[in-house]
Amino acid sequence: MSVPVPPLTIITRRSFVTTSAAALTAMIPRATLGAARPRPTAPQLAWQRDELAMFLHFGVNTFTDREWGDGTEDPAIFAPANLDPRQWARTARDAGFRAMILTAKHHDGFCLWPTRTTTHSVKRSPWRGGHGDVVREFVDACRAERLRPGLYLSPWDRNNPTYGDSPRYNNLYCDQLSELLTNYGKLAEVWFDGANGEGPNGKRQVYDWPRIWSLVRRLQPDAVMFSDAGPDVRWCGNEKGEAGDPNWSSVDPNAVTFPGASGPGVTRALLHGDPAGSAWRPAEADTSIRPGWFYHAAEDDRVRTGDQLFDLYLSSVGRNSKLLLNVPPTRDGVLHDTDIAHLKEFQRLRSSLLGDDLAANARVTWQTDWRAADIDLGRSVTIGVARLEEDIAHGQVVSAYSLLGSDGGAWRAFLRGTTIGYARIARFEPTRVRRVRLTIDDALAPPVKVVVRLYAA
């Protein structure tokens, strides 16, 4: 039985509630209606369901108090007194994270594993008597705490003399990558960026991305690859931890073709995706819990609070993205007490604010075409947060939606938006309701049932 949709009476006390969904979706090509929609692979779906991953920037910069090393650092300065990747993993797991990514090599070229490709590595460090392997301890800790491990291998190498001699360095880079992909078990994500600069030989490197990506696909077929250009997961276009709004997981693969690409339309493509895109490439929103990416003692009083982290959660996971939050280890090789405390508060806020779904036992009546649902909560409650979810295993199609509420009187719209995708989590003015109505106001293809979760203000 069809549910009639009443005229909208918009609450105007918060601007995001009143954004015109019609205006934001006006640019969607109508030709996409009814067309085959891209869908995620099993690894992409598992990656998105993680929701939260922890990034760990750790290396010689930790000991020089710099953000970017220049490649001239003495490996002997790398000497963590109490390295404890298990503590990193326990902290991540207790805070609700499901994956971790380590900087196996940053731009300075220092390798955190005993590679055969260079002497600029932990082999030349006094740590563990020159027999240590941070990557090994990291992946072992992840698996012990049931987290999915990932690795970042910087393409830019400011130490290696072959950098800029493109064929030679591409061979060396692929050798390093092969070591990481074959010696440390199954990886969930391999993280690339487009960092590029002049090498020690005064030359600029040209990366062989097709070769690099095919190597990962062959050696780690279940790992997703991140970069500006994917090919599996794209950058969100900023380092603020904010996904675009709207945010489509579909993209035009010709809009950003290689990591580090720039030019008209690139930022927009990264932020918003493309509703008419032919490839599934969801956005990863990365940022740091501190102002810098590596640990600096001077930033100990500038760590994001639990409230600020929750806001990041809303602007990343809550906008159909995944949050990659950097939490850098100290010179001792452990996470700082302040960072841990704020991560615990972040977890507590998510549990308290999103722990009791007031619609869990509601009576729900859907239209046969899944474009509207009446949700009878059975009692009057005050709500202030909603979480909507498309079944992205079938793709992403919703381009405009509204939530309306009634407490026995007239229906009033309290939330409007554009894309939903994996999740749309939004706060709104606290609203007293007994019944809630979801309407799918526009879609690129026939929608499937949208999950509606409602939480107290």
mmCIF file with all atom_site columns, N, CA and C in Angstrom, residues 1-6 364-375 398 400-404 411 436-443 447-450 452:
data_model
loop_
_atom_site.group_PDB
_atom_site.id
_atom_site.type_symbol
_atom_site.label_atom_id
_atom_site.label_alt_id
_atom_site.label_comp_id
_atom_site.label_asym_id
_atom_site.label_entity_id
_atom_site.label_seq_id
_atom_site.pdbx_PDB_ins_code
_atom_site.Cartn_x
_atom_site.Cartn_y
_atom_site.Cartn_z
_atom_site.occupancy
_atom_site.B_iso_or_equiv
_atom_site.pdbx_formal_charge
_atom_site.auth_seq_id
_atom_site.auth_comp_id
_atom_site.auth_asym_id
_atom_site.auth_atom_id
_atom_site.pdbx_PDB_model_num
ATOM 1   N N  . MET A 1 1   ? 0.849  -1.194 0.000  1.00 0.00 ? 1   MET A N  1
ATOM 2   C CA . MET A 1 1   ? 0.000  0.000  0.000  1.00 0.00 ? 1   MET A CA 1
ATOM 3   C C  . MET A 1 1   ? 0.881  1.239  0.000  1.00 0.00 ? 1   MET A C  1
ATOM 4   N N  . SER A 1 2   ? 0.628  2.200  -0.870 1.00 0.00 ? 2   SER A N  1
ATOM 5   C CA . SER A 1 2   ? 1.432  3.410  -0.959 1.00 0.00 ? 2   SER A CA 1
ATOM 6   C C  . SER A 1 2   ? 1.186  4.314  0.219  1.00 0.00 ? 2   SER A C  1
ATOM 7   N N  . VAL A 1 3   ? 2.250  4.963  0.693  1.00 0.00 ? 3   VAL A N  1
ATOM 8   C CA . VAL A 1 3   ? 2.152  5.915  1.789  1.00 0.00 ? 3   VAL A CA 1
ATOM 9   C C  . VAL A 1 3   ? 2.156  7.313  1.197  1.00 0.00 ? 3   VAL A C  1
ATOM 10  N N  . PRO A 1 4   ? 1.110  8.122  1.400  1.00 0.00 ? 4   PRO A N  1
ATOM 11  C CA . PRO A 1 4   ? 1.091  9.467  0.818  1.00 0.00 ? 4   PRO A CA 1
ATOM 12  C C  . PRO A 1 4   ? 2.169  10.335 1.417  1.00 0.00 ? 4   PRO A C  1
ATOM 13  N N  . VAL A 1 5   ? 2.803  11.163 0.611  1.00 0.00 ? 5   VAL A N  1
ATOM 14  C CA . VAL A 1 5   ? 3.837  12.081 1.064  1.00 0.00 ? 5   VAL A CA 1
ATOM 15  C C  . VAL A 1 5   ? 3.231  13.472 1.192  1.00 0.00 ? 5   VAL A C  1
ATOM 16  N N  . PRO A 1 6   ? 3.183  14.048 2.397  1.00 0.00 ? 6   PRO A N  1
ATOM 17  C CA . PRO A 1 6   ? 2.547  15.344 2.587  1.00 0.00 ? 6   PRO A CA 1
ATOM 18  C C  . PRO A 1 6   ? 3.439  16.477 2.140  1.00 0.00 ? 6   PRO A C  1
ATOM 19  N N  . VAL A 1 364 ? 7.433  -0.714 10.825 1.00 0.00 ? 364 VAL A N  1
ATOM 20  C CA . VAL A 1 364 ? 7.815  -0.007 9.601  1.00 0.00 ? 364 VAL A CA 1
ATOM 21  C C  . VAL A 1 364 ? 6.941  -0.472 8.443  1.00 0.00 ? 364 VAL A C  1
ATOM 22  N N  . THR A 1 365 ? 6.359  0.478  7.733  1.00 0.00 ? 365 THR A N  1
ATOM 23  C CA . THR A 1 365 ? 5.553  0.184  6.551  1.00 0.00 ? 365 THR A CA 1
ATOM 24  C C  . THR A 1 365 ? 6.197  0.856  5.343  1.00 0.00 ? 365 THR A C  1
ATOM 25  N N  . TRP A 1 366 ? 6.598  0.047  4.370  1.00 0.00 ? 366 TRP A N  1
ATOM 26  C CA . TRP A 1 366 ? 7.276  0.561  3.182  1.00 0.00 ? 366 TRP A CA 1
ATOM 27  C C  . TRP A 1 366 ? 6.326  0.607  2.000  1.00 0.00 ? 366 TRP A C  1
ATOM 28  N N  . GLN A 1 367 ? 6.517  1.566  1.123  1.00 0.00 ? 367 GLN A N  1
ATOM 29  C CA . GLN A 1 367 ? 5.904  1.504  -0.195 1.00 0.00 ? 367 GLN A CA 1
ATOM 30  C C  . GLN A 1 367 ? 6.509  0.333  -0.957 1.00 0.00 ? 367 GLN A C  1
ATOM 31  N N  . THR A 1 368 ? 5.766  -0.195 -1.907 1.00 0.00 ? 368 THR A N  1
ATOM 32  C CA . THR A 1 368 ? 6.265  -1.357 -2.639 1.00 0.00 ? 368 THR A CA 1
ATOM 33  C C  . THR A 1 368 ? 7.490  -1.039 -3.479 1.00 0.00 ? 368 THR A C  1
ATOM 34  N N  . ASP A 1 369 ? 7.698  0.246  -3.815 1.00 0.00 ? 369 ASP A N  1
ATOM 35  C CA . ASP A 1 369 ? 8.871  0.599  -4.617 1.00 0.00 ? 369 ASP A CA 1
ATOM 36  C C  . ASP A 1 369 ? 10.030 1.105  -3.771 1.00 0.00 ? 369 ASP A C  1
ATOM 37  N N  . TRP A 1 370 ? 9.947  0.963  -2.435 1.00 0.00 ? 370 TRP A N  1
ATOM 38  C CA . TRP A 1 370 ? 11.002 1.336  -1.507 1.00 0.00 ? 370 TRP A CA 1
ATOM 39  C C  . TRP A 1 370 ? 11.322 2.836  -1.515 1.00 0.00 ? 370 TRP A C  1
ATOM 40  N N  . ARG A 1 371 ? 10.372 3.660  -1.948 1.00 0.00 ? 371 ARG A N  1
ATOM 41  C CA . ARG A 1 371 ? 10.627 5.097  -2.015 1.00 0.00 ? 371 ARG A CA 1
ATOM 42  C C  . ARG A 1 371 ? 10.077 5.855  -0.813 1.00 0.00 ? 371 ARG A C  1
ATOM 43  N N  . ALA A 1 372 ? 9.376  5.202  0.075  1.00 0.00 ? 372 ALA A N  1
ATOM 44  C CA . ALA A 1 372 ? 8.876  5.866  1.279  1.00 0.00 ? 372 ALA A CA 1
ATOM 45  C C  . ALA A 1 372 ? 8.590  4.823  2.350  1.00 0.00 ? 372 ALA A C  1
ATOM 46  N N  . ALA A 1 373 ? 8.814  5.204  3.595  1.00 0.00 ? 373 ALA A N  1
ATOM 47  C CA . ALA A 1 373 ? 8.557  4.315  4.727  1.00 0.00 ? 373 ALA A CA 1
ATOM 48  C C  . ALA A 1 373 ? 7.976  5.116  5.874  1.00 0.00 ? 373 ALA A C  1
ATOM 49  N N  . ASP A 1 374 ? 6.928  4.574  6.488  1.00 0.00 ? 374 ASP A N  1
ATOM 50  C CA . ASP A 1 374 ? 6.391  5.119  7.733  1.00 0.00 ? 374 ASP A CA 1
ATOM 51  C C  . ASP A 1 374 ? 6.942  4.292  8.884  1.00 0.00 ? 374 ASP A C  1
ATOM 52  N N  . ILE A 1 375 ? 7.502  4.952  9.883  1.00 0.00 ? 375 ILE A N  1
ATOM 53  C CA . ILE A 1 375 ? 8.127  4.278  11.019 1.00 0.00 ? 375 ILE A CA 1
ATOM 54  C C  . ILE A 1 375 ? 7.387  4.698  12.275 1.00 0.00 ? 375 ILE A C  1
ATOM 55  N N  . VAL A 1 398 ? 20.593 6.564  -4.229 1.00 0.00 ? 398 VAL A N  1
ATOM 56  C CA . VAL A 1 398 ? 19.808 7.660  -3.659 1.00 0.00 ? 398 VAL A CA 1
ATOM 57  C C  . VAL A 1 398 ? 20.544 8.979  -3.861 1.00 0.00 ? 398 VAL A C  1
ATOM 58  N N  . ALA A 1 400 ? 18.599 12.100 -3.261 1.00 0.00 ? 400 ALA A N  1
ATOM 59  C CA . ALA A 1 400 ? 17.899 13.092 -2.438 1.00 0.00 ? 400 ALA A CA 1
ATOM 60  C C  . ALA A 1 400 ? 16.925 12.360 -1.529 1.00 0.00 ? 400 ALA A C  1
ATOM 61  N N  . TYR A 1 401 ? 16.894 12.763 -0.270 1.00 0.00 ? 401 TYR A N  1
ATOM 62  C CA . TYR A 1 401 ? 15.985 12.140 0.690  1.00 0.00 ? 401 TYR A CA 1
ATOM 63  C C  . TYR A 1 401 ? 15.497 13.188 1.680  1.00 0.00 ? 401 TYR A C  1
ATOM 64  N N  . SER A 1 402 ? 14.408 12.852 2.373  1.00 0.00 ? 402 SER A N  1
ATOM 65  C CA . SER A 1 402 ? 13.880 13.700 3.453  1.00 0.00 ? 402 SER A CA 1
ATOM 66  C C  . SER A 1 402 ? 13.441 12.814 4.607  1.00 0.00 ? 402 SER A C  1
ATOM 67  N N  . LEU A 1 403 ? 13.611 13.308 5.819  1.00 0.00 ? 403 LEU A N  1
ATOM 68  C CA . LEU A 1 403 ? 13.047 12.693 7.013  1.00 0.00 ? 403 LEU A CA 1
ATOM 69  C C  . LEU A 1 403 ? 12.052 13.665 7.610  1.00 0.00 ? 403 LEU A C  1
ATOM 70  N N  . LEU A 1 404 ? 10.847 13.173 7.873  1.00 0.00 ? 404 LEU A N  1
ATOM 71  C CA . LEU A 1 404 ? 9.781  13.984 8.456  1.00 0.00 ? 404 LEU A CA 1
ATOM 72  C C  . LEU A 1 404 ? 9.323  13.326 9.743  1.00 0.00 ? 404 LEU A C  1
ATOM 73  N N  . TRP A 1 411 ? 2.946  16.885 10.007 1.00 0.00 ? 411 TRP A N  1
ATOM 74  C CA . TRP A 1 411 ? 4.263  16.369 9.662  1.00 0.00 ? 411 TRP A CA 1
ATOM 75  C C  . TRP A 1 411 ? 5.199  17.546 9.397  1.00 0.00 ? 411 TRP A C  1
ATOM 76  N N  . VAL A 1 436 ? 7.967  8.674  12.205 1.00 0.00 ? 436 VAL A N  1
ATOM 77  C CA . VAL A 1 436 ? 8.957  9.262  11.307 1.00 0.00 ? 436 VAL A CA 1
ATOM 78  C C  . VAL A 1 436 ? 8.685  8.722  9.907  1.00 0.00 ? 436 VAL A C  1
ATOM 79  N N  . ARG A 1 437 ? 8.866  9.565  8.922  1.00 0.00 ? 437 ARG A N  1
ATOM 80  C CA . ARG A 1 437 ? 8.681  9.158  7.541  1.00 0.00 ? 437 ARG A CA 1
ATOM 81  C C  . ARG A 1 437 ? 9.959  9.462  6.756  1.00 0.00 ? 437 ARG A C  1
ATOM 82  N N  . LEU A 1 438 ? 10.483 8.440  6.090  1.00 0.00 ? 438 LEU A N  1
ATOM 83  C CA . LEU A 1 438 ? 11.592 8.606  5.144  1.00 0.00 ? 438 LEU A CA 1
ATOM 84  C C  . LEU A 1 438 ? 11.011 8.633  3.744  1.00 0.00 ? 438 LEU A C  1
ATOM 85  N N  . THR A 1 439 ? 11.397 9.627  2.953  1.00 0.00 ? 439 THR A N  1
ATOM 86  C CA . THR A 1 439 ? 11.032 9.646  1.539  1.00 0.00 ? 439 THR A CA 1
ATOM 87  C C  . THR A 1 439 ? 12.298 9.722  0.695  1.00 0.00 ? 439 THR A C  1
ATOM 88  N N  . ILE A 1 440 ? 12.360 8.890  -0.323 1.00 0.00 ? 440 ILE A N  1
ATOM 89  C CA . ILE A 1 440 ? 13.436 8.965  -1.310 1.00 0.00 ? 440 ILE A CA 1
ATOM 90  C C  . ILE A 1 440 ? 12.939 9.899  -2.400 1.00 0.00 ? 440 ILE A C  1
ATOM 91  N N  . ASP A 1 441 ? 13.439 11.134 -2.382 1.00 0.00 ? 441 ASP A N  1
ATOM 92  C CA . ASP A 1 441 ? 12.925 12.173 -3.272 1.00 0.00 ? 441 ASP A CA 1
ATOM 93  C C  . ASP A 1 441 ? 13.508 12.100 -4.669 1.00 0.00 ? 441 ASP A C  1
ATOM 94  N N  . ASP A 1 442 ? 14.682 11.486 -4.804 1.00 0.00 ? 442 ASP A N  1
ATOM 95  C CA . ASP A 1 442 ? 15.283 11.326 -6.129 1.00 0.00 ? 442 ASP A CA 1
ATOM 96  C C  . ASP A 1 442 ? 16.279 10.174 -6.051 1.00 0.00 ? 442 ASP A C  1
ATOM 97  N N  . ALA A 1 443 ? 16.385 9.422  -7.135 1.00 0.00 ? 443 ALA A N  1
ATOM 98  C CA . ALA A 1 443 ? 17.306 8.291  -7.195 1.00 0.00 ? 443 ALA A CA 1
ATOM 99  C C  . ALA A 1 443 ? 17.700 8.055  -8.639 1.00 0.00 ? 443 ALA A C  1
ATOM 100 N N  . PRO A 1 447 ? 15.455 2.274  -6.062 1.00 0.00 ? 447 PRO A N  1
ATOM 101 C CA . PRO A 1 447 ? 16.191 2.049  -4.814 1.00 0.00 ? 447 PRO A CA 1
ATOM 102 C C  . PRO A 1 447 ? 15.841 0.716  -4.184 1.00 0.00 ? 447 PRO A C  1
ATOM 103 N N  . VAL A 1 448 ? 16.709 0.272  -3.285 1.00 0.00 ? 448 VAL A N  1
ATOM 104 C CA . VAL A 1 448 ? 16.398 -0.853 -2.411 1.00 0.00 ? 448 VAL A CA 1
ATOM 105 C C  . VAL A 1 448 ? 16.135 -0.288 -1.025 1.00 0.00 ? 448 VAL A C  1
ATOM 106 N N  . LYS A 1 449 ? 15.684 -1.124 -0.121 1.00 0.00 ? 449 LYS A N  1
ATOM 107 C CA . LYS A 1 449 ? 15.298 -0.652 1.208  1.00 0.00 ? 449 LYS A CA 1
ATOM 108 C C  . LYS A 1 449 ? 16.457 0.039  1.918  1.00 0.00 ? 449 LYS A C  1
ATOM 109 N N  . VAL A 1 450 ? 16.208 1.205  2.463  1.00 0.00 ? 450 VAL A N  1
ATOM 110 C CA . VAL A 1 450 ? 17.186 1.983  3.230  1.00 0.00 ? 450 VAL A CA 1
ATOM 111 C C  . VAL A 1 450 ? 16.969 1.696  4.711  1.00 0.00 ? 450 VAL A C  1
ATOM 112 N N  . VAL A 1 452 ? 16.991 2.698  8.507  1.00 0.00 ? 452 VAL A N  1
ATOM 113 C CA . VAL A 1 452 ? 16.848 3.936  9.253  1.00 0.00 ? 452 VAL A CA 1
ATOM 114 C C  . VAL A 1 452 ? 17.092 3.652  10.723 1.00 0.00 ? 452 VAL A C  1
#
